[in-house]
PDB file of C-alpha atoms in Angstrom:
ATOM      1  CA  UNK H   1      97.907 120.831 139.855  1.00  0.00           C
ATOM      2  CA  UNK H   2     100.154 123.720 140.880  1.00  0.00           C
ATOM      3  CA  UNK H   3     102.451 124.253 137.880  1.00  0.00           C
ATOM      4  CA  UNK H   4     106.159 124.337 138.525  1.00  0.00           C
ATOM      5  CA  UNK H   5     109.669 124.127 137.203  1.00  0.00           C
ATOM      6  CA  UNK H   6     110.308 120.380 137.312  1.00  0.00           C
ATOM      7  CA  UNK H   7     113.782 119.101 138.198  1.00  0.00           C
ATOM      8  CA  UNK H   8     114.744 116.029 136.173  1.00  0.00           C
ATOM      9  CA  UNK H   9     117.023 113.626 138.048  1.00  0.00           C
ATOM     10  CA  UNK H  10     119.939 112.005 136.217  1.00  0.00           C
ATOM     11  CA  UNK H  11     122.097 109.175 137.567  1.00  0.00           C
ATOM     12  CA  UNK H  12     125.689 110.276 138.409  1.00  0.00           C
ATOM     13  CA  UNK H  13     127.149 107.957 135.750  1.00  0.00           C
ATOM     14  CA  UNK H  14     124.861 109.336 133.009  1.00  0.00           C
ATOM     15  CA  UNK H  15     124.676 112.640 131.126  1.00  0.00           C
ATOM     16  CA  UNK H  16     120.991 112.277 130.252  1.00  0.00           C
ATOM     17  CA  UNK H  17     117.933 110.408 131.529  1.00  0.00           C
ATOM     18  CA  UNK H  18     116.147 107.476 129.913  1.00  0.00           C
ATOM     19  CA  UNK H  19     113.485 105.620 131.856  1.00  0.00           C
ATOM     20  CA  UNK H  20     110.362 103.486 131.700  1.00  0.00           C
ATOM     21  CA  UNK H  21     107.466 104.720 133.854  1.00  0.00           C
ATOM     22  CA  UNK H  22     104.613 102.495 135.020  1.00  0.00           C
ATOM     23  CA  UNK H  23     102.355 104.482 137.353  1.00  0.00           C
ATOM     24  CA  UNK H  24      98.645 104.768 138.293  1.00  0.00           C
ATOM     25  CA  UNK H  25      98.523 108.038 136.302  1.00  0.00           C
ATOM     26  CA  UNK H  26     100.989 110.424 134.671  1.00  0.00           C
ATOM     27  CA  UNK H  27     102.411 113.444 136.497  1.00  0.00           C
ATOM     28  CA  UNK H  28      99.396 115.725 136.443  1.00  0.00           C
ATOM     29  CA  UNK H  29     100.809 119.196 137.024  1.00  0.00           C
ATOM     30  CA  UNK H  30     101.350 121.865 134.369  1.00  0.00           C
ATOM     31  CA  UNK H  31     105.127 122.083 134.256  1.00  0.00           C
ATOM     32  CA  UNK H  32     108.217 122.878 132.221  1.00  0.00           C
ATOM     33  CA  UNK H  33     111.943 122.134 132.408  1.00  0.00           C
ATOM     34  CA  UNK H  34     115.102 123.071 130.492  1.00  0.00           C
ATOM     35  CA  UNK H  35     115.574 119.485 129.290  1.00  0.00           C
ATOM     36  CA  UNK H  36     114.183 118.415 125.923  1.00  0.00           C
ATOM     37  CA  UNK H  37     111.723 115.547 126.391  1.00  0.00           C
ATOM     38  CA  UNK H  38     110.993 112.625 124.076  1.00  0.00           C
ATOM     39  CA  UNK H  39     108.029 110.563 125.250  1.00  0.00           C
ATOM     40  CA  UNK H  40     106.280 107.467 123.931  1.00  0.00           C
ATOM     41  CA  UNK H  41     102.886 106.594 125.451  1.00  0.00           C
ATOM     42  CA  UNK H  42     102.676 102.838 125.942  1.00  0.00           C
ATOM     43  CA  UNK H  43      99.530 102.751 128.080  1.00  0.00           C
ATOM     44  CA  UNK H  44      97.126 105.476 129.135  1.00  0.00           C
ATOM     45  CA  UNK H  45      94.529 107.869 127.755  1.00  0.00           C
ATOM     46  CA  UNK H  46      93.638 111.453 128.586  1.00  0.00           C
ATOM     47  CA  UNK H  47      94.190 115.065 127.595  1.00  0.00           C
ATOM     48  CA  UNK H  48      97.534 116.429 126.406  1.00  0.00           C
ATOM     49  CA  UNK H  49      98.455 120.091 126.875  1.00  0.00           C
ATOM     50  CA  UNK H  50     101.567 121.280 125.035  1.00  0.00           C
ATOM     51  CA  UNK H  51     102.032 125.031 124.817  1.00  0.00           C
ATOM     52  CA  UNK H  52      98.790 126.437 123.426  1.00  0.00           C
ATOM     53  CA  UNK H  53      97.592 123.073 122.057  1.00  0.00           C
ATOM     54  CA  UNK H  54      95.111 120.691 123.661  1.00  0.00           C
ATOM     55  CA  UNK H  55      94.598 117.183 122.271  1.00  0.00           C
ATOM     56  CA  UNK H  56      93.578 113.695 123.302  1.00  0.00           C
ATOM     57  CA  UNK H  57      96.440 111.249 123.916  1.00  0.00           C
ATOM     58  CA  UNK H  58      96.379 107.452 123.675  1.00  0.00           C
ATOM     59  CA  UNK H  59      98.766 104.473 123.421  1.00  0.00           C
ATOM     60  CA  UNK H  60     101.177 104.756 120.499  1.00  0.00           C
ATOM     61  CA  UNK H  61     101.594 108.541 120.678  1.00  0.00           C
ATOM     62  CA  UNK H  62     105.154 109.882 120.481  1.00  0.00           C
ATOM     63  CA  UNK H  63     106.063 113.533 121.068  1.00  0.00           C
ATOM     64  CA  UNK H  64     109.215 115.654 121.234  1.00  0.00           C
ATOM     65  CA  UNK H  65     108.813 118.576 123.666  1.00  0.00           C
ATOM     66  CA  UNK H  66     111.315 121.425 123.440  1.00  0.00           C
ATOM     67  CA  UNK H  67     113.228 123.118 126.234  1.00  0.00           C
ATOM     68  CA  UNK H  68     111.029 125.094 128.668  1.00  0.00           C
ATOM     69  CA  UNK H  69     107.845 124.405 126.677  1.00  0.00           C
ATOM     70  CA  UNK H  70     105.052 123.973 129.278  1.00  0.00           C
ATOM     71  CA  UNK H  71     103.221 120.649 129.014  1.00  0.00           C
ATOM     72  CA  UNK H  72     101.004 118.157 130.794  1.00  0.00           C
ATOM     73  CA  UNK H  73      99.521 114.717 130.173  1.00  0.00           C
ATOM     74  CA  UNK H  74      96.351 114.537 132.287  1.00  0.00           C
ATOM     75  CA  UNK H  75      94.973 110.981 132.454  1.00  0.00           C
ATOM     76  CA  UNK H  76      91.230 110.392 132.149  1.00  0.00           C
ATOM     77  CA  UNK H  77      89.185 110.445 135.400  1.00  0.00           C
ATOM     78  CA  UNK H  78      88.977 106.635 135.564  1.00  0.00           C
ATOM     79  CA  UNK H  79      92.724 106.529 136.337  1.00  0.00           C
ATOM     80  CA  UNK H  80      92.140 108.576 139.502  1.00  0.00           C
ATOM     81  CA  UNK H  81      89.116 106.545 140.697  1.00  0.00           C
ATOM     82  CA  UNK H  82      89.392 104.886 144.085  1.00  0.00           C
ATOM     83  CA  UNK H  83      90.455 101.269 143.706  1.00  0.00           C
ATOM     84  CA  UNK H  84      91.552 101.704 140.075  1.00  0.00           C
ATOM     85  CA  UNK H  85      94.072  99.107 138.879  1.00  0.00           C
ATOM     86  CA  UNK H  86      94.759 100.915 135.602  1.00  0.00           C
ATOM     87  CA  UNK H  87      98.329 101.770 134.676  1.00  0.00           C
ATOM     88  CA  UNK H  88      99.813 104.627 132.666  1.00  0.00           C
ATOM     89  CA  UNK H  89     103.089 103.617 131.047  1.00  0.00           C
ATOM     90  CA  UNK H  90     105.626 105.528 128.990  1.00  0.00           C
ATOM     91  CA  UNK H  91     109.195 105.536 127.714  1.00  0.00           C
ATOM     92  CA  UNK H  92     110.807 108.923 128.389  1.00  0.00           C
ATOM     93  CA  UNK H  93     114.147 110.463 127.415  1.00  0.00           C
ATOM     94  CA  UNK H  94     115.310 113.807 128.868  1.00  0.00           C
ATOM     95  CA  UNK H  95     118.452 115.620 127.726  1.00  0.00           C
ATOM     96  CA  UNK H  96     119.790 119.157 127.877  1.00  0.00           C
ATOM     97  CA  UNK H  97     119.998 121.099 124.575  1.00  0.00           C
ATOM     98  CA  UNK H  98     123.747 121.654 125.130  1.00  0.00           C
ATOM     99  CA  UNK H  99     124.397 118.042 126.172  1.00  0.00           C
ATOM    100  CA  UNK H 100     127.152 117.502 123.596  1.00  0.00           C
ATOM    101  CA  UNK H 101     128.677 120.965 123.833  1.00  0.00           C
ATOM    102  CA  UNK H 102     130.769 122.171 120.908  1.00  0.00           C
ATOM    103  CA  UNK H 103     130.134 118.902 119.054  1.00  0.00           C
ATOM    104  CA  UNK H 104     126.644 120.131 118.171  1.00  0.00           C
ATOM    105  CA  UNK H 105     128.113 123.223 116.484  1.00  0.00           C
ATOM    106  CA  UNK H 106     129.828 121.130 113.821  1.00  0.00           C
ATOM    107  CA  UNK H 107     128.349 121.738 110.344  1.00  0.00           C
ATOM    108  CA  UNK H 108     127.369 118.045 110.082  1.00  0.00           C
ATOM    109  CA  UNK H 109     124.907 118.581 112.937  1.00  0.00           C
ATOM    110  CA  UNK H 110     123.004 121.528 111.447  1.00  0.00           C
ATOM    111  CA  UNK H 111     119.844 119.474 110.852  1.00  0.00           C
ATOM    112  CA  UNK H 112     119.857 118.326 114.473  1.00  0.00           C
ATOM    113  CA  UNK H 113     120.304 121.897 115.729  1.00  0.00           C
ATOM    114  CA  UNK H 114     117.367 122.928 113.521  1.00  0.00           C
ATOM    115  CA  UNK H 115     115.317 120.022 114.952  1.00  0.00           C
ATOM    116  CA  UNK H 116     115.873 121.178 118.535  1.00  0.00           C
ATOM    117  CA  UNK H 117     114.762 124.675 117.531  1.00  0.00           C
ATOM    118  CA  UNK H 118     111.586 123.311 115.911  1.00  0.00           C
ATOM    119  CA  UNK H 119     110.931 121.258 119.056  1.00  0.00           C
ATOM    120  CA  UNK H 120     110.185 124.513 120.905  1.00  0.00           C
ATOM    121  CA  UNK H 121     106.647 124.219 119.548  1.00  0.00           C
ATOM    122  CA  UNK H 122     106.424 120.465 120.202  1.00  0.00           C
ATOM    123  CA  UNK H 123     106.579 117.837 117.454  1.00  0.00           C
ATOM    124  CA  UNK H 124     104.261 114.857 116.926  1.00  0.00           C
ATOM    125  CA  UNK H 125     106.217 111.841 115.658  1.00  0.00           C
ATOM    126  CA  UNK H 126     104.309 109.465 113.377  1.00  0.00           C
ATOM    127  CA  UNK H 127     104.545 106.623 110.849  1.00  0.00           C
ATOM    128  CA  UNK H 128     107.873 104.878 110.106  1.00  0.00           C
ATOM    129  CA  UNK H 129     109.844 107.529 111.950  1.00  0.00           C
ATOM    130  CA  UNK H 130     108.038 106.636 115.158  1.00  0.00           C
ATOM    131  CA  UNK H 131     108.750 102.928 114.769  1.00  0.00           C
ATOM    132  CA  UNK H 132     112.464 103.551 114.149  1.00  0.00           C
ATOM    133  CA  UNK H 133     112.809 105.927 117.095  1.00  0.00           C
ATOM    134  CA  UNK H 134     110.907 103.549 119.380  1.00  0.00           C
ATOM    135  CA  UNK H 135     113.426 100.817 118.589  1.00  0.00           C
ATOM    136  CA  UNK H 136     116.305 103.108 119.606  1.00  0.00           C
ATOM    137  CA  UNK H 137     114.461 104.157 122.794  1.00  0.00           C
ATOM    138  CA  UNK H 138     113.967 100.521 123.767  1.00  0.00           C
ATOM    139  CA  UNK H 139     117.648  99.807 123.178  1.00  0.00           C
ATOM    140  CA  UNK H 140     118.542 102.779 125.396  1.00  0.00           C
ATOM    141  CA  UNK H 141     116.921 101.052 128.375  1.00  0.00           C
ATOM    142  CA  UNK H 142     119.812  98.588 128.627  1.00  0.00           C
ATOM    143  CA  UNK H 143     122.630 100.436 126.852  1.00  0.00           C
ATOM    144  CA  UNK H 144     125.757 101.502 128.747  1.00  0.00           C
ATOM    145  CA  UNK H 145     128.708 103.799 128.197  1.00  0.00           C
ATOM    146  CA  UNK H 146     129.205 105.500 124.834  1.00  0.00           C
ATOM    147  CA  UNK H 147     126.504 103.311 123.286  1.00  0.00           C
ATOM    148  CA  UNK H 148     123.925 105.524 125.040  1.00  0.00           C
ATOM    149  CA  UNK H 149     125.253 108.625 123.289  1.00  0.00           C
ATOM    150  CA  UNK H 150     125.356 106.837 119.946  1.00  0.00           C
ATOM    151  CA  UNK H 151     121.722 105.758 120.321  1.00  0.00           C
ATOM    152  CA  UNK H 152     120.672 109.294 121.276  1.00  0.00           C
ATOM    153  CA  UNK H 153     122.442 110.639 118.182  1.00  0.00           C
ATOM    154  CA  UNK H 154     120.674 108.029 116.044  1.00  0.00           C
ATOM    155  CA  UNK H 155     117.356 109.173 117.489  1.00  0.00           C
ATOM    156  CA  UNK H 156     118.120 112.823 116.760  1.00  0.00           C
ATOM    157  CA  UNK H 157     119.397 112.069 113.257  1.00  0.00           C
ATOM    158  CA  UNK H 158     116.262 110.040 112.474  1.00  0.00           C
ATOM    159  CA  UNK H 159     114.029 112.878 113.675  1.00  0.00           C
ATOM    160  CA  UNK H 160     116.101 115.587 111.983  1.00  0.00           C
ATOM    161  CA  UNK H 161     115.830 113.923 108.568  1.00  0.00           C
ATOM    162  CA  UNK H 162     112.173 112.904 108.868  1.00  0.00           C
ATOM    163  CA  UNK H 163     109.595 114.565 106.615  1.00  0.00           C
ATOM    164  CA  UNK H 164     106.623 113.502 108.752  1.00  0.00           C
ATOM    165  CA  UNK H 165     107.065 115.447 112.017  1.00  0.00           C
ATOM    166  CA  UNK H 166     103.968 117.500 112.813  1.00  0.00           C
ATOM    167  CA  UNK H 167     104.192 120.766 114.819  1.00  0.00           C
ATOM    168  CA  UNK H 168     101.865 120.840 117.818  1.00  0.00           C
ATOM    169  CA  UNK H 169     101.803 124.343 119.319  1.00  0.00           C
ATOM    170  CA  UNK H 170     102.282 127.868 117.993  1.00  0.00           C
ATOM    171  CA  UNK H 171     105.881 128.720 117.149  1.00  0.00           C
ATOM    172  CA  UNK H 172     105.623 132.235 118.593  1.00  0.00           C
ATOM    173  CA  UNK H 173     104.301 131.411 122.042  1.00  0.00           C
ATOM    174  CA  UNK H 174     105.375 133.675 124.863  1.00  0.00           C
ATOM    175  CA  UNK H 175     107.253 131.647 127.463  1.00  0.00           C
ATOM    176  CA  UNK H 176     106.291 132.182 131.137  1.00  0.00           C
ATOM    177  CA  UNK H 177     108.281 135.162 132.413  1.00  0.00           C
ATOM    178  CA  UNK H 178     107.821 134.174 136.047  1.00  0.00           C
ATOM    179  CA  UNK H 179     106.738 131.305 138.259  1.00  0.00           C
ATOM    180  CA  UNK H 180     103.649 133.356 139.181  1.00  0.00           C
ATOM    181  CA  UNK H 181     102.579 133.615 135.532  1.00  0.00           C
ATOM    182  CA  UNK H 182     103.088 129.902 134.997  1.00  0.00           C
ATOM    183  CA  UNK H 183     101.070 129.106 138.126  1.00  0.00           C
ATOM    184  CA  UNK H 184      98.255 131.325 136.864  1.00  0.00           C
ATOM    185  CA  UNK H 185      98.185 129.508 133.505  1.00  0.00           C
ATOM    186  CA  UNK H 186      98.191 126.145 135.277  1.00  0.00           C
ATOM    187  CA  UNK H 187      95.266 127.184 137.463  1.00  0.00           C
ATOM    188  CA  UNK H 188      93.348 128.340 134.375  1.00  0.00           C
ATOM    189  CA  UNK H 189      93.984 125.096 132.473  1.00  0.00           C
ATOM    190  CA  UNK H 190      93.042 122.971 135.458  1.00  0.00           C
ATOM    191  CA  UNK H 191      89.738 124.826 135.887  1.00  0.00           C
ATOM    192  CA  UNK H 192      88.936 124.548 132.171  1.00  0.00           C
ATOM    193  CA  UNK H 193      89.754 120.843 132.106  1.00  0.00           C
ATOM    194  CA  UNK H 194      87.529 120.141 135.086  1.00  0.00           C
ATOM    195  CA  UNK H 195      84.624 122.361 133.990  1.00  0.00           C
ATOM    196  CA  UNK H 196      84.532 122.505 130.160  1.00  0.00           C
ATOM    197  CA  UNK H 197      81.294 120.493 130.125  1.00  0.00           C
ATOM    198  CA  UNK H 198      79.569 123.381 131.961  1.00  0.00           C
ATOM    199  CA  UNK H 199      79.089 127.021 131.015  1.00  0.00           C
ATOM    200  CA  UNK H 200      82.273 129.008 131.752  1.00  0.00           C
ATOM    201  CA  UNK H 201      81.952 132.777 131.552  1.00  0.00           C
ATOM    202  CA  UNK H 202      84.737 135.279 131.055  1.00  0.00           C
ATOM    203  CA  UNK H 203      83.910 136.774 134.445  1.00  0.00           C
ATOM    204  CA  UNK H 204      84.275 133.339 136.081  1.00  0.00           C
ATOM    205  CA  UNK H 205      87.689 132.632 134.632  1.00  0.00           C
ATOM    206  CA  UNK H 206      88.969 136.189 135.192  1.00  0.00           C
ATOM    207  CA  UNK H 207      87.912 135.985 138.828  1.00  0.00           C
ATOM    208  CA  UNK H 208      89.800 132.716 139.156  1.00  0.00           C
ATOM    209  CA  UNK H 209      92.924 134.372 137.711  1.00  0.00           C
ATOM    210  CA  UNK H 210      92.403 137.331 140.060  1.00  0.00           C
ATOM    211  CA  UNK H 211      92.450 139.932 137.270  1.00  0.00           C
ATOM    212  CA  UNK H 212      89.808 141.928 135.391  1.00  0.00           C
ATOM    213  CA  UNK H 213      88.073 140.370 132.325  1.00  0.00           C
ATOM    214  CA  UNK H 214      89.870 142.756 129.942  1.00  0.00           C
ATOM    215  CA  UNK H 215      93.234 142.062 131.548  1.00  0.00           C
ATOM    216  CA  UNK H 216      92.526 138.330 131.425  1.00  0.00           C
ATOM    217  CA  UNK H 217      91.821 138.429 127.673  1.00  0.00           C
ATOM    218  CA  UNK H 218      95.130 140.198 127.042  1.00  0.00           C
ATOM    219  CA  UNK H 219      97.022 137.861 129.389  1.00  0.00           C
ATOM    220  CA  UNK H 220      95.592 134.653 127.894  1.00  0.00           C
ATOM    221  CA  UNK H 221      96.029 135.613 124.252  1.00  0.00           C
ATOM    222  CA  UNK H 222      99.563 136.921 124.788  1.00  0.00           C
ATOM    223  CA  UNK H 223     100.593 133.528 126.172  1.00  0.00           C
ATOM    224  CA  UNK H 224      98.621 131.142 123.971  1.00  0.00           C
ATOM    225  CA  UNK H 225      98.134 133.158 120.750  1.00  0.00           C
ATOM    226  CA  UNK H 226      94.470 132.150 120.999  1.00  0.00           C
ATOM    227  CA  UNK H 227      91.435 133.789 122.530  1.00  0.00           C
ATOM    228  CA  UNK H 228      90.000 132.155 125.614  1.00  0.00           C
ATOM    229  CA  UNK H 229      86.792 131.258 123.761  1.00  0.00           C
ATOM    230  CA  UNK H 230      88.749 129.596 120.931  1.00  0.00           C
ATOM    231  CA  UNK H 231      90.882 127.567 123.354  1.00  0.00           C
ATOM    232  CA  UNK H 232      87.788 126.420 125.255  1.00  0.00           C
ATOM    233  CA  UNK H 233      86.082 125.490 121.982  1.00  0.00           C
ATOM    234  CA  UNK H 234      89.067 123.362 120.931  1.00  0.00           C
ATOM    235  CA  UNK H 235      89.067 121.614 124.308  1.00  0.00           C
ATOM    236  CA  UNK H 236      85.378 120.745 123.945  1.00  0.00           C
ATOM    237  CA  UNK H 237      85.689 119.546 120.350  1.00  0.00           C
ATOM    238  CA  UNK H 238      88.766 117.493 121.253  1.00  0.00           C
ATOM    239  CA  UNK H 239      86.761 115.710 123.954  1.00  0.00           C
ATOM    240  CA  UNK H 240      83.931 115.159 121.487  1.00  0.00           C
ATOM    241  CA  UNK H 241      86.401 113.472 119.092  1.00  0.00           C
ATOM    242  CA  UNK H 242      87.479 111.141 121.884  1.00  0.00           C
ATOM    243  CA  UNK H 243      83.880 110.203 122.733  1.00  0.00           C
ATOM    244  CA  UNK H 244      82.937 109.687 119.083  1.00  0.00           C
ATOM    245  CA  UNK H 245      85.895 107.367 118.572  1.00  0.00           C
ATOM    246  CA  UNK H 246      85.796 105.451 121.855  1.00  0.00           C
ATOM    247  CA  UNK H 247      82.171 105.320 123.011  1.00  0.00           C
ATOM    248  CA  UNK H 248      78.765 104.350 121.676  1.00  0.00           C
ATOM    249  CA  UNK H 249      77.087 107.444 123.092  1.00  0.00           C
ATOM    250  CA  UNK H 250      74.631 109.199 120.820  1.00  0.00           C
ATOM    251  CA  UNK H 251      75.770 112.443 119.239  1.00  0.00           C
ATOM    252  CA  UNK H 252      73.112 114.254 121.278  1.00  0.00           C
ATOM    253  CA  UNK H 253      74.613 112.950 124.522  1.00  0.00           C
ATOM    254  CA  UNK H 254      78.112 113.756 123.326  1.00  0.00           C
ATOM    255  CA  UNK H 255      77.493 117.408 122.523  1.00  0.00           C
ATOM    256  CA  UNK H 256      75.817 117.995 125.888  1.00  0.00           C
ATOM    257  CA  UNK H 257      78.690 116.203 127.668  1.00  0.00           C
ATOM    258  CA  UNK H 258      81.076 118.586 125.930  1.00  0.00           C
ATOM    259  CA  UNK H 259      79.347 121.794 126.973  1.00  0.00           C
ATOM    260  CA  UNK H 260      77.227 122.552 123.877  1.00  0.00           C
ATOM    261  CA  UNK H 261      73.545 123.337 124.346  1.00  0.00           C
ATOM    262  CA  UNK H 262      72.337 122.597 120.813  1.00  0.00           C
ATOM    263  CA  UNK H 263      73.319 120.387 117.890  1.00  0.00           C
ATOM    264  CA  UNK H 264      73.589 123.147 115.280  1.00  0.00           C
ATOM    265  CA  UNK H 265      76.362 124.949 117.184  1.00  0.00           C
ATOM    266  CA  UNK H 266      78.127 121.660 117.864  1.00  0.00           C
ATOM    267  CA  UNK H 267      77.965 120.499 114.235  1.00  0.00           C
ATOM    268  CA  UNK H 268      79.140 123.852 112.885  1.00  0.00           C
ATOM    269  CA  UNK H 269      82.144 124.161 115.189  1.00  0.00           C
ATOM    270  CA  UNK H 270      83.046 120.476 114.843  1.00  0.00           C
ATOM    271  CA  UNK H 271      83.188 120.777 111.059  1.00  0.00           C
ATOM    272  CA  UNK H 272      85.069 124.074 111.314  1.00  0.00           C
ATOM    273  CA  UNK H 273      87.859 122.399 113.316  1.00  0.00           C
ATOM    274  CA  UNK H 274      87.880 118.920 111.777  1.00  0.00           C
ATOM    275  CA  UNK H 275      86.642 119.457 108.223  1.00  0.00           C
ATOM    276  CA  UNK H 276      83.950 116.820 108.666  1.00  0.00           C
ATOM    277  CA  UNK H 277      80.672 116.282 110.519  1.00  0.00           C
ATOM    278  CA  UNK H 278      80.551 114.347 113.820  1.00  0.00           C
ATOM    279  CA  UNK H 279      78.767 111.446 112.109  1.00  0.00           C
ATOM    280  CA  UNK H 280      81.319 111.267 109.297  1.00  0.00           C
ATOM    281  CA  UNK H 281      84.143 111.447 111.854  1.00  0.00           C
ATOM    282  CA  UNK H 282      82.696 108.507 113.811  1.00  0.00           C
ATOM    283  CA  UNK H 283      82.353 106.429 110.640  1.00  0.00           C
ATOM    284  CA  UNK H 284      86.009 107.099 109.732  1.00  0.00           C
ATOM    285  CA  UNK H 285      87.153 106.073 113.205  1.00  0.00           C
ATOM    286  CA  UNK H 286      85.155 102.836 113.006  1.00  0.00           C
ATOM    287  CA  UNK H 287      86.725 102.005 109.639  1.00  0.00           C
ATOM    288  CA  UNK H 288      90.218 102.627 111.046  1.00  0.00           C
ATOM    289  CA  UNK H 289      89.467 100.323 113.975  1.00  0.00           C
ATOM    290  CA  UNK H 290      88.459  97.553 111.539  1.00  0.00           C
ATOM    291  CA  UNK H 291      91.622  98.037 109.454  1.00  0.00           C
TER     292      UNK H 291
END
């Protein structure tokens, strides 16, 4: 999972990309690109990294990722298993921020310009807004000529006037200043994702990053606006939420699977981040599934 600047291909007759992906698993490298990305998850589950945020993703999720905001959708291990027939599917639109040139500077487009600025921290798209935008994205799959631009404008207008968009990452994140820095962050995230169920010490992770523990703390917080311990805690609690919602494992098994060595610590941190106990969270998820 060596992170990189990803080049988005666009057909010669098009000014922006719109595609449907059906693959064994999503692109699993920590990456960024100048294009703004709108993605709708149709099939697939796993862990979503956007900027300094880590969350579970599942079918029905829709996200707008701003220009050069590092991100990754890492499918669950079962998608990588030998002989797996699972599919990860998504609708994806990529477009450059200056796609429409001077047109975007017209006063009528101020809300859209503001939207693209807000997208630099990633935006979760929910409720009726998501359903409307999905309809436009589906129409884009077969649209031609100027109709494509009109549909893209309808998408942006819908998002710009929505009151339900939810910011995902910090709005003051430091962007990678070099490919080397981005690679280092990708290596760190990959190690955390693969080992969060085990003890991870500051010395371990600093050694991996090839810097001293003190330098690592400064490096990590400067780029994520979170301490390493806080980020690791959120990753573990996020995985616990997924297991509580999707499995019948006991809470005792879940907290050990997520890297906690006793229930009191697990319960305290879970409630701190989610405002509810693990048991209450599971009950709410079961009720939602029934509804």
